[in-house]
Amino acid sequence: MITFLKANIASLAASLSDFLITVLLVQVCRTNVVMAAAAGTVTGGIINFLIGRHWVFQAGDTRRMPNAERRTQNEMHHIKLYFALGVKRLAFSINLEAVRQLWKYALVWAGNLLLNTGGVYVLACQAGWHYTVSKVVTSLLVAFLYNYPLQKNFVFSNNWIEDD
């Protein structure tokens, strides 16, 4: 239950940024409603991924793993890349688990983008609802019926995290 509540808080933060961008683009920039909804969804998606990974599902937190598994993950899931830039070498590491989660999130998010923009199109452009009402209704339906289940069970699922 705690994970569900945290996911809804993260969703609220992402939704606020989504709505802010959407309204700003429609009201100030006079952008097409569907395009503004897509831009808002992109912004919200980025925020939701970051909050979901680090706070809601703690999918990047190796401290919650048993010691042996933590050592294995730290050794196996980081690759150091080196680039020669003139005389200096630049080194950084990539967390492969984060990359794997990002790809899974991108797949789920693509469906999210289609559902949100499609819902706004149907409700605002076809049914004649005000764009903000259509955005709220669509966002809530997609959040509860699509985003949360897929993020919990597909994107950020880890066997070592206890379910609440």
Coordinates of C-alpha atoms in Angstrom, one line a residue:
M1 CA 0.0 0.0 0.0
I2 CA 2.9 2.4 0.7
T3 CA 4.3 1.8 -2.8
F4 CA 0.9 2.6 -4.2
L5 CA 0.6 5.9 -2.3
K6 CA 4.2 6.9 -3.2
A7 CA 3.4 6.1 -6.8
N8 CA 0.4 8.4 -6.7
I9 CA 2.5 11.2 -5.2
A10 CA 5.0 10.8 -7.9
S11 CA 2.2 10.7 -10.5
L12 CA 0.8 13.9 -9.0
A13 CA 4.2 15.7 -9.3
A14 CA 4.6 14.5 -12.9
S15 CA 1.0 15.4 -13.7
L16 CA 1.4 18.9 -12.3
S17 CA 4.4 19.5 -14.5
D18 CA 2.5 17.9 -17.4
F19 CA -0.5 20.2 -16.9
L20 CA 1.7 23.3 -16.4
I21 CA 3.5 22.6 -19.7
T22 CA 0.2 21.8 -21.5
V23 CA -1.6 25.0 -20.3
L24 CA 1.4 27.2 -20.8
L25 CA 1.8 26.0 -24.4
V26 CA -2.0 26.3 -25.2
Q27 CA -2.6 29.6 -23.4
V28 CA 0.7 31.5 -23.9
C29 CA 2.2 29.9 -27.0
R30 CA -1.1 29.2 -28.8
T31 CA 0.1 25.6 -29.5
N32 CA -2.4 23.0 -30.8
V33 CA -4.1 21.2 -27.9
V34 CA -2.9 17.7 -29.0
M35 CA 0.7 18.9 -29.5
A36 CA 0.7 20.7 -26.2
A37 CA -0.7 17.5 -24.5
A38 CA 2.1 15.5 -26.1
A39 CA 4.8 17.9 -24.8
G40 CA 3.3 17.9 -21.4
T41 CA 3.2 14.1 -21.4
V42 CA 6.9 14.0 -22.3
T43 CA 7.8 16.4 -19.4
G44 CA 5.7 14.4 -17.0
G45 CA 7.2 11.1 -18.2
I46 CA 10.7 12.2 -17.5
I47 CA 9.8 13.4 -14.0
N48 CA 7.8 10.3 -13.3
F49 CA 10.7 8.0 -14.3
L50 CA 13.2 9.7 -12.1
I51 CA 10.9 9.8 -9.0
G52 CA 9.7 6.3 -9.7
R53 CA 13.1 4.8 -10.0
H54 CA 14.7 6.5 -7.0
W55 CA 11.9 7.0 -4.5
V56 CA 8.8 5.0 -5.3
F57 CA 10.2 1.6 -6.3
Q58 CA 13.8 2.3 -5.1
A59 CA 14.9 0.3 -8.1
G60 CA 18.4 1.9 -8.1
D61 CA 18.9 1.4 -4.3
T62 CA 21.5 -1.4 -3.9
R63 CA 21.5 -0.9 -0.1
R64 CA 18.2 -2.9 0.1
M65 CA 19.9 -6.0 -1.5
P66 CA 21.7 -8.7 0.4
N67 CA 25.5 -8.1 0.6
A68 CA 26.5 -10.9 -1.9
E69 CA 23.9 -9.7 -4.5
R70 CA 24.9 -6.1 -3.9
R71 CA 28.6 -6.9 -4.7
T72 CA 27.6 -8.9 -7.8
Q73 CA 25.4 -6.1 -9.0
N74 CA 28.0 -3.4 -8.4
E75 CA 30.6 -5.5 -10.2
M76 CA 28.4 -6.7 -13.1
H77 CA 26.2 -3.7 -13.8
H78 CA 28.6 -0.9 -14.2
I79 CA 30.8 -0.4 -17.2
K80 CA 33.5 2.2 -17.3
L81 CA 33.9 4.1 -20.6
Y82 CA 37.0 6.0 -21.4
F83 CA 37.3 8.7 -24.1
A84 CA 40.6 10.2 -25.2
L85 CA 40.2 13.9 -25.4
G86 CA 43.5 15.2 -26.5
V87 CA 45.9 14.6 -23.6
K88 CA 43.1 14.0 -21.0
R89 CA 41.0 10.9 -20.5
L90 CA 37.4 11.3 -19.5
A91 CA 36.0 8.3 -17.6
F92 CA 32.4 7.7 -16.4
S93 CA 30.4 4.6 -15.6
I94 CA 27.0 3.5 -16.9
N95 CA 24.6 1.6 -14.6
L96 CA 23.2 -1.1 -16.9
E97 CA 20.3 -1.7 -14.6
A98 CA 19.2 1.9 -15.0
V99 CA 19.6 1.6 -18.8
R100 CA 17.5 -1.6 -18.8
Q101 CA 14.8 0.2 -16.7
L102 CA 14.9 3.2 -18.9
W103 CA 14.3 1.1 -22.0
K104 CA 11.4 -0.6 -20.3
Y105 CA 10.0 2.7 -19.1
A106 CA 10.3 4.1 -22.6
L107 CA 8.3 1.3 -24.0
V108 CA 5.6 1.7 -21.4
W109 CA 5.8 5.5 -21.8
A110 CA 5.2 5.3 -25.6
G111 CA 1.9 3.6 -24.8
N112 CA 1.2 6.3 -22.2
L113 CA 1.9 9.0 -24.7
L114 CA -0.5 7.4 -27.3
L115 CA -3.2 6.9 -24.7
N116 CA -3.0 10.4 -23.3
T117 CA -2.8 12.3 -26.6
G118 CA -5.5 10.0 -28.0
G119 CA -7.7 10.5 -25.0
V120 CA -7.3 14.3 -25.2
Y121 CA -8.0 14.2 -29.0
V122 CA -11.2 12.2 -28.5
L123 CA -12.5 14.1 -25.6
A124 CA -11.4 17.6 -26.6
C125 CA -11.5 17.6 -30.3
Q126 CA -14.2 15.1 -31.0
A127 CA -16.5 15.3 -28.0
G128 CA -16.1 19.0 -27.5
W129 CA -14.9 18.9 -23.8
H130 CA -12.7 21.7 -22.5
Y131 CA -9.0 20.6 -23.0
T132 CA -8.2 20.8 -19.3
V133 CA -11.1 18.5 -18.3
S134 CA -10.2 16.1 -21.1
K135 CA -6.6 16.1 -19.9
V136 CA -7.6 15.4 -16.3
V137 CA -10.0 12.6 -17.1
T138 CA -7.6 11.0 -19.5
S139 CA -4.6 11.3 -17.2
L140 CA -6.4 9.7 -14.2
L141 CA -7.6 6.8 -16.3
V142 CA -4.2 6.2 -17.8
A143 CA -2.4 6.6 -14.4
F144 CA -4.6 4.0 -12.5
L145 CA -5.3 1.5 -15.3
Y146 CA -2.1 1.5 -17.3
N147 CA 0.9 3.3 -15.7
Y148 CA 1.0 2.0 -12.2
P149 CA 0.5 -1.7 -13.0
L150 CA 3.1 -1.7 -15.7
Q151 CA 5.7 0.3 -13.7
K152 CA 5.3 -1.8 -10.7
N153 CA 5.2 -5.2 -12.4
F154 CA 7.4 -4.6 -15.5
V155 CA 9.6 -1.5 -15.4
F156 CA 10.8 -1.4 -11.8
S157 CA 10.2 -4.9 -10.7
N158 CA 13.0 -6.5 -8.7
N159 CA 12.8 -9.8 -6.9
W160 CA 14.8 -8.4 -4.0
I161 CA 12.4 -5.6 -3.1
E162 CA 9.7 -6.6 -0.7
D163 CA 6.1 -5.9 -1.9
D164 CA 4.1 -3.7 0.4

